[in-house]
CSV table of C-alpha atoms in Angstrom, one decimal:
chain,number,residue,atom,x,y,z
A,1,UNK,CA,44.6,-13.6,6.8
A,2,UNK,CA,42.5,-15.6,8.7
A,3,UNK,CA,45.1,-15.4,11.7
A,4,UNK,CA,44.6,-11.8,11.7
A,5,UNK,CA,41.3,-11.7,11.9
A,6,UNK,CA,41.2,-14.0,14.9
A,7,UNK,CA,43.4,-11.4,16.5
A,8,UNK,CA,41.0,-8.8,15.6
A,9,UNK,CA,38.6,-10.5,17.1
A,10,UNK,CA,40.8,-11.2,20.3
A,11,UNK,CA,42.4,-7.8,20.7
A,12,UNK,CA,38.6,-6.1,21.0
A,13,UNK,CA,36.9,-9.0,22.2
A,14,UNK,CA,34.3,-9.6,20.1
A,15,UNK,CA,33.5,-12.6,21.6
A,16,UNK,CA,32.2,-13.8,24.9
A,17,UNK,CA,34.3,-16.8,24.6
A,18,UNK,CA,38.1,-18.4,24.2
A,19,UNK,CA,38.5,-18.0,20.7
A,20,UNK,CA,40.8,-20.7,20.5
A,21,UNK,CA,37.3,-22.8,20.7
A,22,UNK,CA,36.1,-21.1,17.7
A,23,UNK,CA,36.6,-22.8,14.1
A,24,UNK,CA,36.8,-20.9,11.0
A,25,UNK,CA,33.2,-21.7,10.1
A,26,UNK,CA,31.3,-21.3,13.1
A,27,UNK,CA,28.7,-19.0,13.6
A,28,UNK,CA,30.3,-15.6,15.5
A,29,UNK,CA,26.7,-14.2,16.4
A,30,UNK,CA,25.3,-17.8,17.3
A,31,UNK,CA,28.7,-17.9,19.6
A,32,UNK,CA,27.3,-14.2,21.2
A,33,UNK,CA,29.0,-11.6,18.8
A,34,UNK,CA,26.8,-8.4,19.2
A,35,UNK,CA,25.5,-6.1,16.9
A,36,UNK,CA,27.5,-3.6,18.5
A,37,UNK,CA,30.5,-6.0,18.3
A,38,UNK,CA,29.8,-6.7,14.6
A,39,UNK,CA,30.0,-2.9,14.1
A,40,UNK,CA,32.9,-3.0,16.3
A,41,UNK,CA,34.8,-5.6,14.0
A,42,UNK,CA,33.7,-4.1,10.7
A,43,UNK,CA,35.8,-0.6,11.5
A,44,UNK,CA,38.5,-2.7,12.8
A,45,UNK,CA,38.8,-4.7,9.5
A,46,UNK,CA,38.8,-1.5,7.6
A,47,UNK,CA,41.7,0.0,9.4
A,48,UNK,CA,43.6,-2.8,9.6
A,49,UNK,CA,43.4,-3.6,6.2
A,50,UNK,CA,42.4,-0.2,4.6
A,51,UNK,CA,39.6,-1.3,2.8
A,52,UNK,CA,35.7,0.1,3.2
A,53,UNK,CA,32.7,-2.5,3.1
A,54,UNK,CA,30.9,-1.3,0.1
A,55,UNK,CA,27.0,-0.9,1.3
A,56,UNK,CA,26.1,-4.9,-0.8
A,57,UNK,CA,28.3,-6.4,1.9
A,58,UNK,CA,26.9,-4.5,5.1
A,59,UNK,CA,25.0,-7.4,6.1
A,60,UNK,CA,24.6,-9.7,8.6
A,61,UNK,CA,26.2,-13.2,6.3
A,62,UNK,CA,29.2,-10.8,5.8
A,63,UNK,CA,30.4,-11.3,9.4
A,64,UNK,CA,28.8,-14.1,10.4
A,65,UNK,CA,32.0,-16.4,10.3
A,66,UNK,CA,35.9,-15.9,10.2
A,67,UNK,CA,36.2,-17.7,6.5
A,68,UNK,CA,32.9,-15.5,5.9
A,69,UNK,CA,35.1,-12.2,6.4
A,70,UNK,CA,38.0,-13.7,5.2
A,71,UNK,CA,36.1,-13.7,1.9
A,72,UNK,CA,34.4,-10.2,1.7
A,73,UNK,CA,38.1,-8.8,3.0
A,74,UNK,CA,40.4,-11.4,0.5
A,75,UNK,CA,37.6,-9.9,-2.4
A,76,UNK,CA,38.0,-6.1,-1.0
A,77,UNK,CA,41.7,-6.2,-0.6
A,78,UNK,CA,42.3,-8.2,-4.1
A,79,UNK,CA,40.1,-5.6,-5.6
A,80,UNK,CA,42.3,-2.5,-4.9
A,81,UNK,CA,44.9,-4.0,-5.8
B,1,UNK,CA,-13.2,25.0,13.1
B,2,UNK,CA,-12.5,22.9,10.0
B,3,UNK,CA,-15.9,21.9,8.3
B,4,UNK,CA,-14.2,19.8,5.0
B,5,UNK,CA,-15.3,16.4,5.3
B,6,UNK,CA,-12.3,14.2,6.1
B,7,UNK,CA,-12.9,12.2,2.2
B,8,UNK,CA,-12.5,15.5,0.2
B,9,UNK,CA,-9.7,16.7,2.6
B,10,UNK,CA,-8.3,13.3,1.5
B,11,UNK,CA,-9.0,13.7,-2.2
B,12,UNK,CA,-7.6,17.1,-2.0
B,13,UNK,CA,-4.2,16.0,-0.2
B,14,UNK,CA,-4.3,13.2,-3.4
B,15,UNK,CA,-4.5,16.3,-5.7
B,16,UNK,CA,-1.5,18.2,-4.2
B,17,UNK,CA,0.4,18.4,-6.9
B,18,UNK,CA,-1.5,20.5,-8.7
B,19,UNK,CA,-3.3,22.9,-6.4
B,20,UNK,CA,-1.3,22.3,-2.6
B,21,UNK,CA,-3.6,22.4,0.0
B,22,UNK,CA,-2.2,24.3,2.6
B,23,UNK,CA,0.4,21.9,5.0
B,24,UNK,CA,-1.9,19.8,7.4
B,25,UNK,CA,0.9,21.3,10.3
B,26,UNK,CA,-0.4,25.0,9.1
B,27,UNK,CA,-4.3,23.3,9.4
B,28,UNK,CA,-2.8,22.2,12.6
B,29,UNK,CA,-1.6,25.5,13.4
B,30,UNK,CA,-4.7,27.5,12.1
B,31,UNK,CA,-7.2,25.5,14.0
B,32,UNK,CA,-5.4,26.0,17.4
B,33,UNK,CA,-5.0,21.9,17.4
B,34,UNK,CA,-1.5,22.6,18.1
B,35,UNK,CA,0.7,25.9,19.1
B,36,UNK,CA,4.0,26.9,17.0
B,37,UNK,CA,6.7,27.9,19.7
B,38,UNK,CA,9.3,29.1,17.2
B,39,UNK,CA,11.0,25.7,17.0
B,40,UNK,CA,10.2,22.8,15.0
B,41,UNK,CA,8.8,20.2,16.6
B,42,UNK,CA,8.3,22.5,19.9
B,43,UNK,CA,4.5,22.9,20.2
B,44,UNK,CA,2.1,23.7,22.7
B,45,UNK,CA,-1.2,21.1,22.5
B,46,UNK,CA,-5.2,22.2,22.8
B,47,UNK,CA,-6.8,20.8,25.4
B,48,UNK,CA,-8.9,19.0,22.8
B,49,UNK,CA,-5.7,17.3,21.5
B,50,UNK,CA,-5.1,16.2,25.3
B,51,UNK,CA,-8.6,14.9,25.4
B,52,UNK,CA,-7.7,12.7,22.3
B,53,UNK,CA,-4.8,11.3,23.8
B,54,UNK,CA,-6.3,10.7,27.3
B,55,UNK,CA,-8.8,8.5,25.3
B,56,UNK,CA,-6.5,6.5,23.1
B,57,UNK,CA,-4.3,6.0,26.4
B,58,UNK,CA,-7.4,4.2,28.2
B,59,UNK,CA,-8.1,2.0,25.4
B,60,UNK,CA,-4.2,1.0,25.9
B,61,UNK,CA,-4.9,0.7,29.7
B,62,UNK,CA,-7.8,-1.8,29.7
B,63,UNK,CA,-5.7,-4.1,27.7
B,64,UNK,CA,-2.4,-3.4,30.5
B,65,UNK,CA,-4.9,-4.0,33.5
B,66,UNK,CA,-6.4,-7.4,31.9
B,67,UNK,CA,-2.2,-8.0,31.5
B,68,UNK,CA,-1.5,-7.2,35.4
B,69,UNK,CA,1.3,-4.7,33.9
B,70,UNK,CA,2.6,-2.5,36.6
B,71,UNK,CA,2.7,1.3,36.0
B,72,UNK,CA,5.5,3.4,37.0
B,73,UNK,CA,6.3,7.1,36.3
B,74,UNK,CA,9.8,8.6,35.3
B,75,UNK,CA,10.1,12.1,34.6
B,76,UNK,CA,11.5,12.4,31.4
B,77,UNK,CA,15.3,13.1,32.0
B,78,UNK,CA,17.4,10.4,33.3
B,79,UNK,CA,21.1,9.8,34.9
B,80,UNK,CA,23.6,10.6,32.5
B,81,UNK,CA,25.7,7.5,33.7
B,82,UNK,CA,23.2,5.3,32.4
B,83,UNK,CA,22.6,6.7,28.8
B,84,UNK,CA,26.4,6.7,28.6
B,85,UNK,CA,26.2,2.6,30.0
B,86,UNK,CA,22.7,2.0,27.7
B,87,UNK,CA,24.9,2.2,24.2
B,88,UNK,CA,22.3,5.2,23.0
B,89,UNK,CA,25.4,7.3,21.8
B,90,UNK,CA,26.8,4.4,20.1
B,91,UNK,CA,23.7,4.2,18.0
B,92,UNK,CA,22.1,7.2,18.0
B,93,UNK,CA,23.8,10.2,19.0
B,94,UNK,CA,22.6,12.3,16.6
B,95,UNK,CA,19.4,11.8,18.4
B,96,UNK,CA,20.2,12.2,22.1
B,97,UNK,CA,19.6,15.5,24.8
B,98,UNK,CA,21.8,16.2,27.5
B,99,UNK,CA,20.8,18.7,29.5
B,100,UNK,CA,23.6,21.4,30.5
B,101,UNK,CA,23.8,24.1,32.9
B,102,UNK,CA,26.1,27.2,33.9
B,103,UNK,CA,28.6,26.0,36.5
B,104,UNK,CA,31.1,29.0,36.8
B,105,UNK,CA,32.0,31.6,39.1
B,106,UNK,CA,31.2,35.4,39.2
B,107,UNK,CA,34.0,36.1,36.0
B,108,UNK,CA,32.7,33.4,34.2
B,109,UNK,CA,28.9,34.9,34.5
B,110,UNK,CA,30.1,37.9,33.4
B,111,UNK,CA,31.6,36.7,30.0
B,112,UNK,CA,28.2,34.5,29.8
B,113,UNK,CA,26.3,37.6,29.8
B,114,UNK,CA,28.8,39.3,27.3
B,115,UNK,CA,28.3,36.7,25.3
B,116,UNK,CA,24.4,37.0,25.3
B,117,UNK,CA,24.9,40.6,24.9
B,118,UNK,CA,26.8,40.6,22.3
B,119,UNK,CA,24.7,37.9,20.6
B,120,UNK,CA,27.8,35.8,20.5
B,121,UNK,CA,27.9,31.8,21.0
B,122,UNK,CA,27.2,31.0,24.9
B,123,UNK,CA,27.3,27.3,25.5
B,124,UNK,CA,30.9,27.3,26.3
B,125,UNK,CA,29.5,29.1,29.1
B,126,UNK,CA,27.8,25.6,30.2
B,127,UNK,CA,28.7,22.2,31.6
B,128,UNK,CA,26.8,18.7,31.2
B,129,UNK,CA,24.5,17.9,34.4
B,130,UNK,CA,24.1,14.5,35.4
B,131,UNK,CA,20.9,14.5,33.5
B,132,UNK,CA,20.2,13.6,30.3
B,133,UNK,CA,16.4,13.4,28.3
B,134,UNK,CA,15.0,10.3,28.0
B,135,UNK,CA,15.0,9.0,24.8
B,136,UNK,CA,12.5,6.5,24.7
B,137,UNK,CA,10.1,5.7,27.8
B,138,UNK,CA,11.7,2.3,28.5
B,139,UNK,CA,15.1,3.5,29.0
B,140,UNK,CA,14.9,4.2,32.6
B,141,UNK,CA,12.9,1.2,33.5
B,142,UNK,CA,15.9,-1.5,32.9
B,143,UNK,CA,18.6,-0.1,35.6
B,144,UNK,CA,15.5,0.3,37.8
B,145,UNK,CA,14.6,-3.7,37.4
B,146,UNK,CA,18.0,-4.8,37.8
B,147,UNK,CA,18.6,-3.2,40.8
B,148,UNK,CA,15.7,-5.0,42.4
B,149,UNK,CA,17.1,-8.4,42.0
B,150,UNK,CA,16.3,-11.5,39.3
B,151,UNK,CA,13.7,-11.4,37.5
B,152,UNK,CA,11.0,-14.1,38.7
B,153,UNK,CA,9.9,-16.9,36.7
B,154,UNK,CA,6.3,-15.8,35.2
B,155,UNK,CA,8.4,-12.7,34.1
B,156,UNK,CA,7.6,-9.1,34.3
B,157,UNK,CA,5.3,-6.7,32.9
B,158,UNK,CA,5.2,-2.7,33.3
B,159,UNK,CA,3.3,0.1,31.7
B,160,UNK,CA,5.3,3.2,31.2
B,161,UNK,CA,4.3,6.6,29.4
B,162,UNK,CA,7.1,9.9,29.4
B,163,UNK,CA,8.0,13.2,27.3
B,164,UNK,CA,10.5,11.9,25.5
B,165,UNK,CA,13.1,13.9,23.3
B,166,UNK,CA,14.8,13.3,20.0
B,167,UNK,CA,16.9,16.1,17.9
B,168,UNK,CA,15.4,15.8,14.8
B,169,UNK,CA,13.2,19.0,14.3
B,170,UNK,CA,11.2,19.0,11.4
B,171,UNK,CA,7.9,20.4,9.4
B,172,UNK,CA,5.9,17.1,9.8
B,173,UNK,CA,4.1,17.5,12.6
B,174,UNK,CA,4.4,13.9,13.6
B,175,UNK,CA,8.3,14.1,13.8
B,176,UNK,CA,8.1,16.0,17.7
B,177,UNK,CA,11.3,16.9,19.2
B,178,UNK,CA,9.2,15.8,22.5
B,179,UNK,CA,6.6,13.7,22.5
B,180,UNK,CA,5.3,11.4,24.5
B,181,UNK,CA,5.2,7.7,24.3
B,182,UNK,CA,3.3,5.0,26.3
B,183,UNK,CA,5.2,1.8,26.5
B,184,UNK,CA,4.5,-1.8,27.4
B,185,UNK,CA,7.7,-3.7,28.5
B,186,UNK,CA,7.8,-7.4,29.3
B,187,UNK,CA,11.1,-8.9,30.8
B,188,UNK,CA,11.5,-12.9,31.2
B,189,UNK,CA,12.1,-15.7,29.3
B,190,UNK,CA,12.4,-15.6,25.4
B,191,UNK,CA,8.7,-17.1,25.0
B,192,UNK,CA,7.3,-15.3,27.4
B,193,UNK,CA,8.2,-11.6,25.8
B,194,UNK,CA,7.8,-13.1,22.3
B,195,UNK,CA,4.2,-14.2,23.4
B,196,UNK,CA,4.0,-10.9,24.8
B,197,UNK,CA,5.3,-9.5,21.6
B,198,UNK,CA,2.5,-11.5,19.3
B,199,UNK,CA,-0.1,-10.3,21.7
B,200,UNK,CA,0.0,-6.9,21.1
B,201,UNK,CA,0.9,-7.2,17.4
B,202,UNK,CA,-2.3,-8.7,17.0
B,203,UNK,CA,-4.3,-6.2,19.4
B,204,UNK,CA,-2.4,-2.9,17.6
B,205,UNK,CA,-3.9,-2.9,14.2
B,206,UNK,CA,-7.5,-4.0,15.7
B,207,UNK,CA,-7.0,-1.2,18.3
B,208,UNK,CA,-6.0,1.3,15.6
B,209,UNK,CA,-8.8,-0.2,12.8
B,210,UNK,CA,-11.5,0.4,15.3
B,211,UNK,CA,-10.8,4.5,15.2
B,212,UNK,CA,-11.6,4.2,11.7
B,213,UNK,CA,-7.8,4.6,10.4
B,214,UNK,CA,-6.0,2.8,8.2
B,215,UNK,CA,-2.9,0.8,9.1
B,216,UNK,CA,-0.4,-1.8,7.7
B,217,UNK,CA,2.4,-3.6,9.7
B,218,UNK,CA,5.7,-3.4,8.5
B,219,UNK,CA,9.8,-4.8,9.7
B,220,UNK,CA,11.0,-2.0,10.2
B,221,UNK,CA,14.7,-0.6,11.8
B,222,UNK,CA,15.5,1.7,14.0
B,223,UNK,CA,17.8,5.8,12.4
B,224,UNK,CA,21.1,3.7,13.9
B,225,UNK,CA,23.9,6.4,13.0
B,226,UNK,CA,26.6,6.0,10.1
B,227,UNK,CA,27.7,3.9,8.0
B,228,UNK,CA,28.1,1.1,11.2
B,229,UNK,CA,24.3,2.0,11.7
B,230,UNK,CA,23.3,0.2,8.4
B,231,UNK,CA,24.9,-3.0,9.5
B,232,UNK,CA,23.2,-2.5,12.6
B,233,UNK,CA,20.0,-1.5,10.7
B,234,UNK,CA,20.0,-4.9,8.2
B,235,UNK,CA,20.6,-7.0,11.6
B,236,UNK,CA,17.8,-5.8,12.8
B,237,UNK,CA,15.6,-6.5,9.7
B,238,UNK,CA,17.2,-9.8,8.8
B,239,UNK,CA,16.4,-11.1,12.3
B,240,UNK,CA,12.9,-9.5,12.4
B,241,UNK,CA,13.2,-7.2,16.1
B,242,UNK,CA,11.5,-4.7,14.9
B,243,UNK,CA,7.7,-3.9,13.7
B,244,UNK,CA,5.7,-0.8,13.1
B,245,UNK,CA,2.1,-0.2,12.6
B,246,UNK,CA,2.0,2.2,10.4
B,247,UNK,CA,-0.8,4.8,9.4
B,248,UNK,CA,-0.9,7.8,6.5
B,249,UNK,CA,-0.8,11.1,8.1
B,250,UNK,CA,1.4,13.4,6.2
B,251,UNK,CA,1.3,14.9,2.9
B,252,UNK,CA,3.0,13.6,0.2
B,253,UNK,CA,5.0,11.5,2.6
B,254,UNK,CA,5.2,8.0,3.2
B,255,UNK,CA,3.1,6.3,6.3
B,256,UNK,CA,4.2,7.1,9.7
B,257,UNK,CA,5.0,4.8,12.5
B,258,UNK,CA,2.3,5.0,15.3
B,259,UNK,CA,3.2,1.5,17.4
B,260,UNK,CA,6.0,0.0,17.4
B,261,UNK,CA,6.6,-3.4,18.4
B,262,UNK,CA,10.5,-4.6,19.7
B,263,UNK,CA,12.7,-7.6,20.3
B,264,UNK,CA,15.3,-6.6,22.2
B,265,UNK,CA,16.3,-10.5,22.9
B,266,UNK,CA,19.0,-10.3,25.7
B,267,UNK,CA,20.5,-6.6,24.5
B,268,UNK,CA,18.9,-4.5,27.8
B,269,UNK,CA,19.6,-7.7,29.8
B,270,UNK,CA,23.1,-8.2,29.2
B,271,UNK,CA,24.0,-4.5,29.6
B,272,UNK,CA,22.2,-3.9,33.2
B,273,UNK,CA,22.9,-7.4,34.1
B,274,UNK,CA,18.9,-8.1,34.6
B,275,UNK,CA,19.2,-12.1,35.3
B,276,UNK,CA,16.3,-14.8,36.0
B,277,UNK,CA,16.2,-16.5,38.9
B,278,UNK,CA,17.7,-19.6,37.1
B,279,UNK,CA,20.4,-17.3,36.9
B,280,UNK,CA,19.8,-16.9,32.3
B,281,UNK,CA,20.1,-13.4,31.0
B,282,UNK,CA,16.4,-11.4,31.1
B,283,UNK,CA,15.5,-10.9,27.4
B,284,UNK,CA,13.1,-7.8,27.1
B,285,UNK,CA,10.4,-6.9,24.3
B,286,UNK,CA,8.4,-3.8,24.7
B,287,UNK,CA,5.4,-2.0,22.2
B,288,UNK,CA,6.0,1.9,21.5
B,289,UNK,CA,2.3,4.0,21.1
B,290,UNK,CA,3.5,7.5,19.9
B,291,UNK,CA,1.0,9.2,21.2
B,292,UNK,CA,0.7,11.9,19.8
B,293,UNK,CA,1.4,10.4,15.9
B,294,UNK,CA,-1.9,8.5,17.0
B,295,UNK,CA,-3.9,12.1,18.1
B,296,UNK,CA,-2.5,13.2,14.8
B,297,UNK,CA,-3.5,10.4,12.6
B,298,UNK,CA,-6.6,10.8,14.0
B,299,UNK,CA,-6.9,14.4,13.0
B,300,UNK,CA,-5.9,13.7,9.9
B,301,UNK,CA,-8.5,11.1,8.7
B,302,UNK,CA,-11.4,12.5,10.7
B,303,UNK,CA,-10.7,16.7,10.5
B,304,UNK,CA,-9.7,19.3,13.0
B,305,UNK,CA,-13.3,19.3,14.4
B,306,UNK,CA,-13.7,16.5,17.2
B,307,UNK,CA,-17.0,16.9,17.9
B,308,UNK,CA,-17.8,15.8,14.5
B,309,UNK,CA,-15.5,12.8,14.3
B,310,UNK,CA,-17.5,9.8,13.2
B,311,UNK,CA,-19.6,8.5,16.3
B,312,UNK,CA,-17.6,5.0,16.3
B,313,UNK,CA,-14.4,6.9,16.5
B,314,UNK,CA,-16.0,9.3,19.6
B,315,UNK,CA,-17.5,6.4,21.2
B,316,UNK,CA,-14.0,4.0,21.7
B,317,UNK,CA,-12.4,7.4,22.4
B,318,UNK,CA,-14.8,9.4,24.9
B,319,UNK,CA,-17.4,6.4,25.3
């Protein structure tokens, strides 16, 4: 999952930088991600993975790192199952 | 003229419930402090009301002069290019103008005029200008400062007022749909708009305390649209970009947001490309006086009658 959320990231650039530089637990607004961008992200999670961030997880610490999403998406996907 | 003493106009507005006083915008209304136009949100102002605001607006000044703030004038209508670039419909289109006009040819005025005739929709009829309302008096200030080159190392400092228009019409008179609003903008280095920042957070309430009004500063967030908007919203508040002085003025409702006090960090300077001379992003912060919540607030607590407003309250006003 992980991988495809990198490529999220990538495909609508997200970030101001390579993201082969970025780890897994590094800070994605300390590395420049935008409010805007965050936004950005969050609606491209949900349609990639047809899940909706319930209103708890619309919060900065949800996107603040790739294992950080991984977990709120992991939780949301596992849930509708 | 209204001859209730403001403290049993108060008591009585405490008492709504069981016998409403009539709405203070109807008070507004009946004591020719403001004109109804037919719109929410539209009204015309008394020249009394203008006198209120001219006096509140010096008190802002003396503190902008002692600041070597530069003023500059926009009308209030900017390029449509540079909403579109400034990310305002991203966040808030539910709020923003655009100002349209009819662009056709002799058929197409005659099927506008059919329209209006036959009371039927017209605005098909019309095309976007290239001119949009400003939505907050800062918003034009930003392209202007970037085209002029880096910003130089003691920073920038500008005082700004314009008519500024949001689509939210409402009944409380302090919700305009334009209204005017006197900014301070500094652009520099991160310390040197959160100094600015601090400065006037500390001046607001004083400023606002010495009208005799009562006031509490809050984190606040800006109406960002949808459900993307909350995100945005909770960013905002998390990271602390965003106070409001806030004073009573309508019934039954909540306090209403009088100053506001921003952090944009490096948002308008990325966007517009404002750099410093050692070639950093700009970062911006700027404080919001809605003027007329303030004239309002001030009719509120002190009555529809000026010349009977506490002498304190005439003296920092008129003095």
């Amino acid at each position: 999952m992980a991988t495809q959320i990198r490529e999220l990231i990538g495909n609508h650039k997200i970030l101001p930088v390579p993201l082969e530089r970025v780890r897994d637990e590094d800070d994605l607004y300390e590395l420049g991600m935008t409010s805007f961008a965050s936004v950005q992200l969050m609606l491209a999670l949900e349609e990639a993975f047809d899940i909706e961030f319930p209103e708890r997880m619309l919060n900065r610490k949800t996107f603040a790192s790739i294992s950080a999403i991984d977990r709120s998406v992991t939780e949301l996907v596992s849930g509708r199952a | 003229m209204n001859a209730i003493p403001p403290e049993i106009r108060a008591a009585e507005a405490a008492a709504a419930p069981v016998a409403p006083a009539k709405p203070f915008l109807d008070r507004l209304f009946e004591d020719g402090v403001l004109m109804p136009t037919g719109v929410d949100g539209l009204y015309g102002r008394s020249g009394v009301f203008e006198e209120v605001i001219d006096g509140f607006e010096r008190l802002v000044e003396r503190f902008s002069r002692e600041d070597g703030a530069v003023k500059i004038h926009f009308p209030p209508a900017m390029p449509r290019v540079n909403m579109e670039k400034s990310g305002y419909l991203k966040s808030f289109p539910q709020l923003a103008g655009s100002i349209h006009s009819f662009m056709g040819n002799d058929g197409d005025h005659c099927q506008l005029i059919a329209a209006l005739t036959e009371g039927r929709d017209w605005a098909e009829y019309q095309s976007p200008t290239d001119v949009v309302l400003t939505p907050a008096a800062c918003y034009p200030l930003y392209p202007t400062v970037a085209a002029k080159g880096a910003v130089p190392e003691t920073g920038l400092l500008f005082d700004l007022k314009s008519y500024c228009f949001r689509h939210e019409p409402s009944k409380e008179p302090t919700r305009m749909q334009l209204f005017r609003m006197r900014e301070n903008v500094c652009i520099g280095t991160p310390e040197q708009v959160r100094e600015f920042r601090e400065r006037w957070l500390e001046r607001g309430p004083k400023m606002i305390e010495s009208l005799g009004l009562p006031c509490e500063l809050d984190v606040a967030n800006d109406p960002f649209f949808g459900r993307g908007g909350k995100l945005m919203a909770r960013n905002q508040r998390d990271q602390q970009l965003k106070f409001e002085l806030l004073i009573p003025v309508n019934d039954g409702a909540g306090p209403t947001a009088c100053l506001s006090f921003n952090y944009h960090q490096n948002h308008f300077g990325s966007l517009w490309g404002m750099k410093r001379e050692d070639g950093e992003e700009a970062h911006s912060a700027c404080v919001g006086f809605g003027l007329e919540r303030i004239a309002l607030a001030l009719f509120r607590h002190h009555g529809n009658d000026v010349a009977k407003w506490p002498e304190s309250v005439r003296a920092a006003l008129f003095g």
